[in-house]
PDB file of C-alpha atoms in Angstrom:
ATOM      1  CA  MET U 272       8.317 126.298 150.564  1.00  0.00           C
ATOM      2  CA  ASN U 273       9.355 127.337 147.183  1.00  0.00           C
ATOM      3  CA  VAL U 274      13.126 128.147 146.543  1.00  0.00           C
ATOM      4  CA  MET U 275      14.292 130.216 143.728  1.00  0.00           C
ATOM      5  CA  LYS U 276      16.843 128.862 141.321  1.00  0.00           C
ATOM      6  CA  PRO U 277      19.981 131.384 140.441  1.00  0.00           C
ATOM      7  CA  VAL U 278      19.684 133.154 137.508  1.00  0.00           C
ATOM      8  CA  ARG U 279      21.808 131.503 135.147  1.00  0.00           C
ATOM      9  CA  CYS U 280      23.810 134.469 133.400  1.00  0.00           C
ATOM     10  CA  LEU U 281      26.223 133.155 129.656  1.00  0.00           C
ATOM     11  CA  ILE U 282      28.613 136.309 128.833  1.00  0.00           C
ATOM     12  CA  THR U 283      31.757 135.937 126.251  1.00  0.00           C
ATOM     13  CA  ALA U 284      34.658 138.623 126.637  1.00  0.00           C
ATOM     14  CA  GLY U 285      37.929 138.929 125.438  1.00  0.00           C
ATOM     15  CA  PRO U 286      38.806 138.583 121.560  1.00  0.00           C
ATOM     16  CA  THR U 287      38.919 136.059 119.029  1.00  0.00           C
ATOM     17  CA  ARG U 288      41.888 135.252 117.105  1.00  0.00           C
ATOM     18  CA  GLU U 289      41.883 133.803 113.568  1.00  0.00           C
ATOM     19  CA  PHE U 290      45.273 132.464 112.658  1.00  0.00           C
ATOM     20  CA  ILE U 291      47.341 133.167 109.151  1.00  0.00           C
ATOM     21  CA  ASP U 292      49.454 130.630 110.097  1.00  0.00           C
ATOM     22  CA  PRO U 293      51.520 129.335 112.987  1.00  0.00           C
ATOM     23  CA  VAL U 294      52.512 132.606 114.438  1.00  0.00           C
ATOM     24  CA  ARG U 295      50.494 134.944 112.910  1.00  0.00           C
ATOM     25  CA  PHE U 296      46.399 136.613 113.640  1.00  0.00           C
ATOM     26  CA  VAL U 297      43.929 138.522 112.571  1.00  0.00           C
ATOM     27  CA  SER U 298      42.718 140.142 116.168  1.00  0.00           C
ATOM     28  CA  ASN U 299      41.408 143.417 117.927  1.00  0.00           C
ATOM     29  CA  PRO U 300      42.723 145.106 121.085  1.00  0.00           C
ATOM     30  CA  SER U 301      39.607 143.779 123.607  1.00  0.00           C
ATOM     31  CA  SER U 302      41.372 143.485 127.498  1.00  0.00           C
ATOM     32  CA  GLY U 303      38.353 141.464 128.230  1.00  0.00           C
ATOM     33  CA  LYS U 304      37.971 143.862 131.366  1.00  0.00           C
ATOM     34  CA  MET U 305      34.403 145.324 130.815  1.00  0.00           C
ATOM     35  CA  GLY U 306      32.933 141.132 130.652  1.00  0.00           C
ATOM     36  CA  TYR U 307      34.786 140.254 133.276  1.00  0.00           C
ATOM     37  CA  ALA U 308      33.627 143.346 134.922  1.00  0.00           C
ATOM     38  CA  ILE U 309      30.244 142.137 134.190  1.00  0.00           C
ATOM     39  CA  ALA U 310      30.270 138.882 135.134  1.00  0.00           C
ATOM     40  CA  ARG U 311      31.675 139.849 138.884  1.00  0.00           C
ATOM     41  CA  ALA U 312      28.786 141.845 138.921  1.00  0.00           C
ATOM     42  CA  ALA U 313      26.575 139.219 138.181  1.00  0.00           C
ATOM     43  CA  LEU U 314      28.149 136.915 140.676  1.00  0.00           C
ATOM     44  CA  GLY U 315      27.536 139.950 143.312  1.00  0.00           C
ATOM     45  CA  LEU U 316      23.444 139.006 142.571  1.00  0.00           C
ATOM     46  CA  ASP U 317      24.255 135.809 143.474  1.00  0.00           C
ATOM     47  CA  TRP U 318      23.635 134.146 139.607  1.00  0.00           C
ATOM     48  CA  SER U 319      25.629 131.589 138.162  1.00  0.00           C
ATOM     49  CA  VAL U 320      27.853 132.922 135.630  1.00  0.00           C
ATOM     50  CA  ASP U 321      29.302 130.737 132.731  1.00  0.00           C
ATOM     51  CA  LEU U 322      31.952 132.831 132.058  1.00  0.00           C
ATOM     52  CA  VAL U 323      33.163 132.478 127.388  1.00  0.00           C
ATOM     53  CA  THR U 324      36.281 133.723 127.400  1.00  0.00           C
ATOM     54  CA  GLY U 325      38.751 134.846 124.525  1.00  0.00           C
ATOM     55  CA  PRO U 326      42.729 134.920 125.482  1.00  0.00           C
ATOM     56  CA  VAL U 327      43.346 137.826 127.933  1.00  0.00           C
ATOM     57  CA  SER U 328      45.512 138.429 130.511  1.00  0.00           C
ATOM     58  CA  ILE U 329      43.753 139.131 133.157  1.00  0.00           C
ATOM     59  CA  SER U 330      42.100 137.314 136.003  1.00  0.00           C
ATOM     60  CA  ALA U 331      38.600 135.589 135.809  1.00  0.00           C
ATOM     61  CA  PRO U 332      36.608 135.692 138.711  1.00  0.00           C
ATOM     62  CA  SER U 333      37.139 132.209 140.676  1.00  0.00           C
ATOM     63  CA  GLU U 334      32.813 131.892 141.058  1.00  0.00           C
ATOM     64  CA  ALA U 335      32.525 131.567 137.561  1.00  0.00           C
ATOM     65  CA  THR U 336      32.686 128.733 135.035  1.00  0.00           C
ATOM     66  CA  VAL U 337      35.370 129.258 133.037  1.00  0.00           C
ATOM     67  CA  TYR U 338      35.241 127.979 129.498  1.00  0.00           C
ATOM     68  CA  SER U 339      39.071 129.140 127.034  1.00  0.00           C
ATOM     69  CA  VAL U 340      38.226 129.406 123.448  1.00  0.00           C
ATOM     70  CA  VAL U 341      40.592 131.074 121.021  1.00  0.00           C
ATOM     71  CA  SER U 342      38.362 130.891 117.858  1.00  0.00           C
ATOM     72  CA  ALA U 343      35.237 132.566 116.345  1.00  0.00           C
ATOM     73  CA  LYS U 344      34.719 129.281 115.573  1.00  0.00           C
ATOM     74  CA  GLU U 345      35.728 128.280 119.276  1.00  0.00           C
ATOM     75  CA  MET U 346      33.566 130.658 121.171  1.00  0.00           C
ATOM     76  CA  TYR U 347      30.191 129.966 118.528  1.00  0.00           C
ATOM     77  CA  GLU U 348      30.447 126.150 119.675  1.00  0.00           C
ATOM     78  CA  GLN U 349      30.332 127.406 123.472  1.00  0.00           C
ATOM     79  CA  VAL U 350      28.443 129.499 124.176  1.00  0.00           C
ATOM     80  CA  GLU U 351      25.523 127.339 121.775  1.00  0.00           C
ATOM     81  CA  GLN U 352      26.659 123.876 123.693  1.00  0.00           C
ATOM     82  CA  LEU U 353      25.250 126.501 126.957  1.00  0.00           C
ATOM     83  CA  PHE U 354      22.629 129.238 125.487  1.00  0.00           C
ATOM     84  CA  ASP U 355      19.432 126.489 126.405  1.00  0.00           C
ATOM     85  CA  GLU U 356      20.256 126.285 129.796  1.00  0.00           C
ATOM     86  CA  CYS U 357      20.458 130.135 130.635  1.00  0.00           C
ATOM     87  CA  ASP U 358      18.459 132.462 131.279  1.00  0.00           C
ATOM     88  CA  VAL U 359      20.139 135.852 130.442  1.00  0.00           C
ATOM     89  CA  PHE U 360      23.147 135.799 127.443  1.00  0.00           C
ATOM     90  CA  ILE U 361      25.335 138.872 127.749  1.00  0.00           C
ATOM     91  CA  ALA U 362      27.310 139.344 124.912  1.00  0.00           C
ATOM     92  CA  VAL U 363      30.768 141.499 125.672  1.00  0.00           C
ATOM     93  CA  ALA U 364      32.995 139.424 123.769  1.00  0.00           C
ATOM     94  CA  ALA U 365      34.800 141.219 120.137  1.00  0.00           C
ATOM     95  CA  VAL U 366      34.410 138.502 118.187  1.00  0.00           C
ATOM     96  CA  SER U 367      36.193 138.477 114.674  1.00  0.00           C
ATOM     97  CA  ASP U 368      33.883 138.805 111.917  1.00  0.00           C
ATOM     98  CA  TYR U 369      36.070 137.842 109.466  1.00  0.00           C
ATOM     99  CA  SER U 370      38.498 135.144 109.160  1.00  0.00           C
ATOM    100  CA  PRO U 371      41.227 133.523 106.855  1.00  0.00           C
ATOM    101  CA  VAL U 372      39.776 131.215 104.231  1.00  0.00           C
ATOM    102  CA  GLU U 373      42.641 128.501 104.611  1.00  0.00           C
ATOM    103  CA  GLN U 374      45.711 128.681 107.951  1.00  0.00           C
ATOM    104  CA  SER U 375      49.140 128.002 106.042  1.00  0.00           C
ATOM    105  CA  SER U 376      50.798 125.017 108.576  1.00  0.00           C
ATOM    106  CA  GLN U 377      53.825 126.516 108.487  1.00  0.00           C
ATOM    107  CA  LYS U 378      55.254 129.961 109.077  1.00  0.00           C
ATOM    108  CA  MET U 379      54.642 131.797 105.582  1.00  0.00           C
ATOM    109  CA  LYS U 380      58.051 133.322 104.540  1.00  0.00           C
ATOM    110  CA  LYS U 381      58.082 137.251 103.222  1.00  0.00           C
ATOM    111  CA  GLY U 382      58.404 137.331 100.367  1.00  0.00           C
ATOM    112  CA  ALA U 383      56.298 139.576  97.741  1.00  0.00           C
ATOM    113  CA  ASP U 384      55.801 143.767  98.504  1.00  0.00           C
ATOM    114  CA  ARG U 385      51.844 142.863  99.168  1.00  0.00           C
ATOM    115  CA  LEU U 386      49.630 140.097 100.936  1.00  0.00           C
ATOM    116  CA  ASN U 387      46.094 139.049  99.631  1.00  0.00           C
ATOM    117  CA  ILE U 388      44.328 136.672 102.347  1.00  0.00           C
ATOM    118  CA  GLU U 389      41.104 135.611 101.548  1.00  0.00           C
ATOM    119  CA  MET U 390      38.921 136.365 104.062  1.00  0.00           C
ATOM    120  CA  VAL U 391      35.401 134.363 105.134  1.00  0.00           C
ATOM    121  CA  ALA U 392      32.823 135.833 107.721  1.00  0.00           C
ATOM    122  CA  THR U 393      32.592 133.989 110.870  1.00  0.00           C
ATOM    123  CA  ARG U 394      29.204 133.108 112.100  1.00  0.00           C
ATOM    124  CA  ASP U 395      27.675 135.442 113.774  1.00  0.00           C
ATOM    125  CA  ILE U 396      26.533 134.632 117.667  1.00  0.00           C
ATOM    126  CA  LEU U 397      24.798 137.301 118.760  1.00  0.00           C
ATOM    127  CA  LYS U 398      22.330 136.929 116.309  1.00  0.00           C
ATOM    128  CA  GLU U 399      22.097 133.617 116.017  1.00  0.00           C
ATOM    129  CA  MET U 400      21.127 132.676 119.635  1.00  0.00           C
ATOM    130  CA  SER U 401      18.919 135.972 119.767  1.00  0.00           C
ATOM    131  CA  ALA U 402      17.446 134.076 117.098  1.00  0.00           C
ATOM    132  CA  ARG U 403      16.701 130.854 118.886  1.00  0.00           C
ATOM    133  CA  LYS U 404      16.552 132.858 122.007  1.00  0.00           C
ATOM    134  CA  LYS U 405      12.367 131.165 124.127  1.00  0.00           C
ATOM    135  CA  LYS U 406      12.908 133.010 128.065  1.00  0.00           C
ATOM    136  CA  GLN U 407      15.857 134.385 127.649  1.00  0.00           C
ATOM    137  CA  ILE U 408      16.762 138.024 127.950  1.00  0.00           C
ATOM    138  CA  VAL U 409      20.057 138.845 124.999  1.00  0.00           C
ATOM    139  CA  VAL U 410      21.830 141.887 125.762  1.00  0.00           C
ATOM    140  CA  GLY U 411      24.489 143.003 122.942  1.00  0.00           C
ATOM    141  CA  PHE U 412      27.351 145.492 122.838  1.00  0.00           C
ATOM    142  CA  SER U 413      28.130 147.217 120.029  1.00  0.00           C
ATOM    143  CA  ALA U 414      31.610 149.113 119.462  1.00  0.00           C
ATOM    144  CA  GLU U 415      31.722 152.298 116.856  1.00  0.00           C
ATOM    145  CA  THR U 416      33.930 154.505 115.651  1.00  0.00           C
ATOM    146  CA  GLU U 417      30.902 156.705 114.486  1.00  0.00           C
ATOM    147  CA  ASN U 418      27.514 157.342 114.814  1.00  0.00           C
ATOM    148  CA  VAL U 419      27.610 155.144 117.962  1.00  0.00           C
ATOM    149  CA  GLU U 420      23.487 155.811 119.391  1.00  0.00           C
ATOM    150  CA  GLU U 421      22.151 155.070 115.511  1.00  0.00           C
ATOM    151  CA  ASN U 422      24.193 151.792 114.761  1.00  0.00           C
ATOM    152  CA  ALA U 423      23.693 150.485 118.055  1.00  0.00           C
ATOM    153  CA  MET U 424      20.182 150.557 117.948  1.00  0.00           C
ATOM    154  CA  ASN U 425      19.957 148.829 114.444  1.00  0.00           C
ATOM    155  CA  LYS U 426      21.601 146.397 115.462  1.00  0.00           C
ATOM    156  CA  LEU U 427      19.500 145.511 118.291  1.00  0.00           C
ATOM    157  CA  GLU U 428      16.511 145.495 116.070  1.00  0.00           C
ATOM    158  CA  ALA U 429      17.833 143.710 113.386  1.00  0.00           C
ATOM    159  CA  LYS U 430      19.107 140.799 115.656  1.00  0.00           C
ATOM    160  CA  GLY U 431      16.252 141.097 117.661  1.00  0.00           C
ATOM    161  CA  LEU U 432      18.094 142.117 120.969  1.00  0.00           C
ATOM    162  CA  ASN U 433      16.047 143.113 124.592  1.00  0.00           C
ATOM    163  CA  TRP U 434      19.418 145.373 125.648  1.00  0.00           C
ATOM    164  CA  ILE U 435      22.532 146.947 124.134  1.00  0.00           C
ATOM    165  CA  ILE U 436      25.364 148.701 125.517  1.00  0.00           C
ATOM    166  CA  ALA U 437      26.933 151.263 122.788  1.00  0.00           C
ATOM    167  CA  ASN U 438      30.406 152.430 122.958  1.00  0.00           C
ATOM    168  CA  LYS U 439      32.932 154.260 121.229  1.00  0.00           C
ATOM    169  CA  VAL U 440      36.016 152.459 120.074  1.00  0.00           C
ATOM    170  CA  GLY U 441      39.829 154.259 118.522  1.00  0.00           C
ATOM    171  CA  GLY U 442      40.557 157.398 119.748  1.00  0.00           C
ATOM    172  CA  GLU U 443      42.076 158.452 122.874  1.00  0.00           C
ATOM    173  CA  THR U 444      38.810 157.838 125.020  1.00  0.00           C
ATOM    174  CA  SER U 445      38.306 154.598 122.897  1.00  0.00           C
ATOM    175  CA  SER U 446      37.194 151.259 125.026  1.00  0.00           C
ATOM    176  CA  PHE U 447      39.261 149.292 123.977  1.00  0.00           C
ATOM    177  CA  GLU U 448      41.921 148.398 126.958  1.00  0.00           C
ATOM    178  CA  ARG U 449      41.236 151.352 129.192  1.00  0.00           C
ATOM    179  CA  ASP U 450      40.238 150.833 132.640  1.00  0.00           C
ATOM    180  CA  GLN U 451      37.314 154.162 132.536  1.00  0.00           C
ATOM    181  CA  SER U 452      34.759 153.896 129.547  1.00  0.00           C
ATOM    182  CA  SER U 453      31.746 155.761 128.343  1.00  0.00           C
ATOM    183  CA  ALA U 454      28.696 154.205 127.160  1.00  0.00           C
ATOM    184  CA  ILE U 455      24.698 153.529 126.454  1.00  0.00           C
ATOM    185  CA  LEU U 456      22.413 151.066 127.033  1.00  0.00           C
ATOM    186  CA  LEU U 457      19.633 151.174 125.041  1.00  0.00           C
ATOM    187  CA  GLY U 458      16.274 148.618 125.963  1.00  0.00           C
ATOM    188  CA  LYS U 459      13.927 147.782 122.904  1.00  0.00           C
ATOM    189  CA  GLU U 460      11.050 149.616 124.709  1.00  0.00           C
ATOM    190  CA  GLY U 461      12.818 152.759 124.516  1.00  0.00           C
ATOM    191  CA  GLN U 462      14.778 152.602 127.558  1.00  0.00           C
ATOM    192  CA  ARG U 463      18.425 155.333 127.528  1.00  0.00           C
ATOM    193  CA  ILE U 464      21.093 154.840 130.323  1.00  0.00           C
ATOM    194  CA  GLU U 465      24.237 156.187 130.128  1.00  0.00           C
ATOM    195  CA  PHE U 466      27.316 156.405 131.790  1.00  0.00           C
ATOM    196  CA  ASN U 467      29.887 159.063 130.720  1.00  0.00           C
ATOM    197  CA  GLU U 468      33.975 157.754 131.270  1.00  0.00           C
ATOM    198  CA  ILE U 469      33.669 156.294 134.517  1.00  0.00           C
ATOM    199  CA  ASP U 470      35.606 153.080 135.527  1.00  0.00           C
ATOM    200  CA  LYS U 471      34.020 149.937 134.005  1.00  0.00           C
ATOM    201  CA  LYS U 472      33.681 148.088 137.736  1.00  0.00           C
ATOM    202  CA  SER U 473      30.339 151.009 138.170  1.00  0.00           C
ATOM    203  CA  ILE U 474      29.222 150.849 134.343  1.00  0.00           C
ATOM    204  CA  ALA U 475      29.275 146.682 135.017  1.00  0.00           C
ATOM    205  CA  ASP U 476      27.635 147.035 137.890  1.00  0.00           C
ATOM    206  CA  GLY U 477      25.057 149.668 136.774  1.00  0.00           C
ATOM    207  CA  ILE U 478      24.293 147.414 133.576  1.00  0.00           C
ATOM    208  CA  MET U 479      23.652 144.655 136.157  1.00  0.00           C
ATOM    209  CA  LYS U 480      20.909 146.655 138.164  1.00  0.00           C
ATOM    210  CA  VAL U 481      18.969 147.445 135.271  1.00  0.00           C
ATOM    211  CA  LEU U 482      19.089 143.911 133.526  1.00  0.00           C
ATOM    212  CA  SER U 483      18.343 141.936 137.129  1.00  0.00           C
ATOM    213  CA  ALA U 484      15.202 144.845 137.367  1.00  0.00           C
ATOM    214  CA  ASP U 485      14.132 143.345 133.665  1.00  0.00           C
ATOM    215  CA  ALA U 486      10.170 141.824 134.760  1.00  0.00           C
ATOM    216  CA  SER U 487      10.777 139.430 131.539  1.00  0.00           C
ATOM    217  CA  LEU U 488      13.047 137.472 134.310  1.00  0.00           C
ATOM    218  CA  LEU U 489      10.181 136.495 136.898  1.00  0.00           C
ATOM    219  CA  THR U 490       8.339 135.095 133.561  1.00  0.00           C
TER     220      THR U 490
END
């Protein structure tokens, strides 16, 4: 009798921190709530979950294998180690696009009225993993302040993703830090499913229901 092995799901969640000095860093308001909800929904499907998480103040599901990271570089390196063995990669984390070129080893003292900090682009985890996928389904998140759906579709196509979840950030209805959110799940074959102002658990359950039915999981 053939026994099907569980789907192995790799998920990133939370923010990253790019340190300027030992006490200051560049980051974003991501709470990790959406990524952790996705992880719980995947576990509810009896998938195995590797959860790579930036610094958050919420508890991860105990059944997940958790890898705690801080910077975009650390997140990239951890995802790179785990990607080839996963079946589904869901990049929920709000990864910093830029990191300071230099990091002071000591706290920088306040001096001049202005401070210029040179930044360098971080590696694009989602794009690089998508480029090396073989059997994997690769899913991205697109946090936008305007033209939400259009920008998400451009990202899906440019990065060669299977699916992308578009949501709006900024303002009173921002997805960051809230328990409720709105999102649009978009597929490379033109699929479109909208979730309007519901709790993140319900959004996660809806997303995972669609992904679990993706026929390419069976190839």
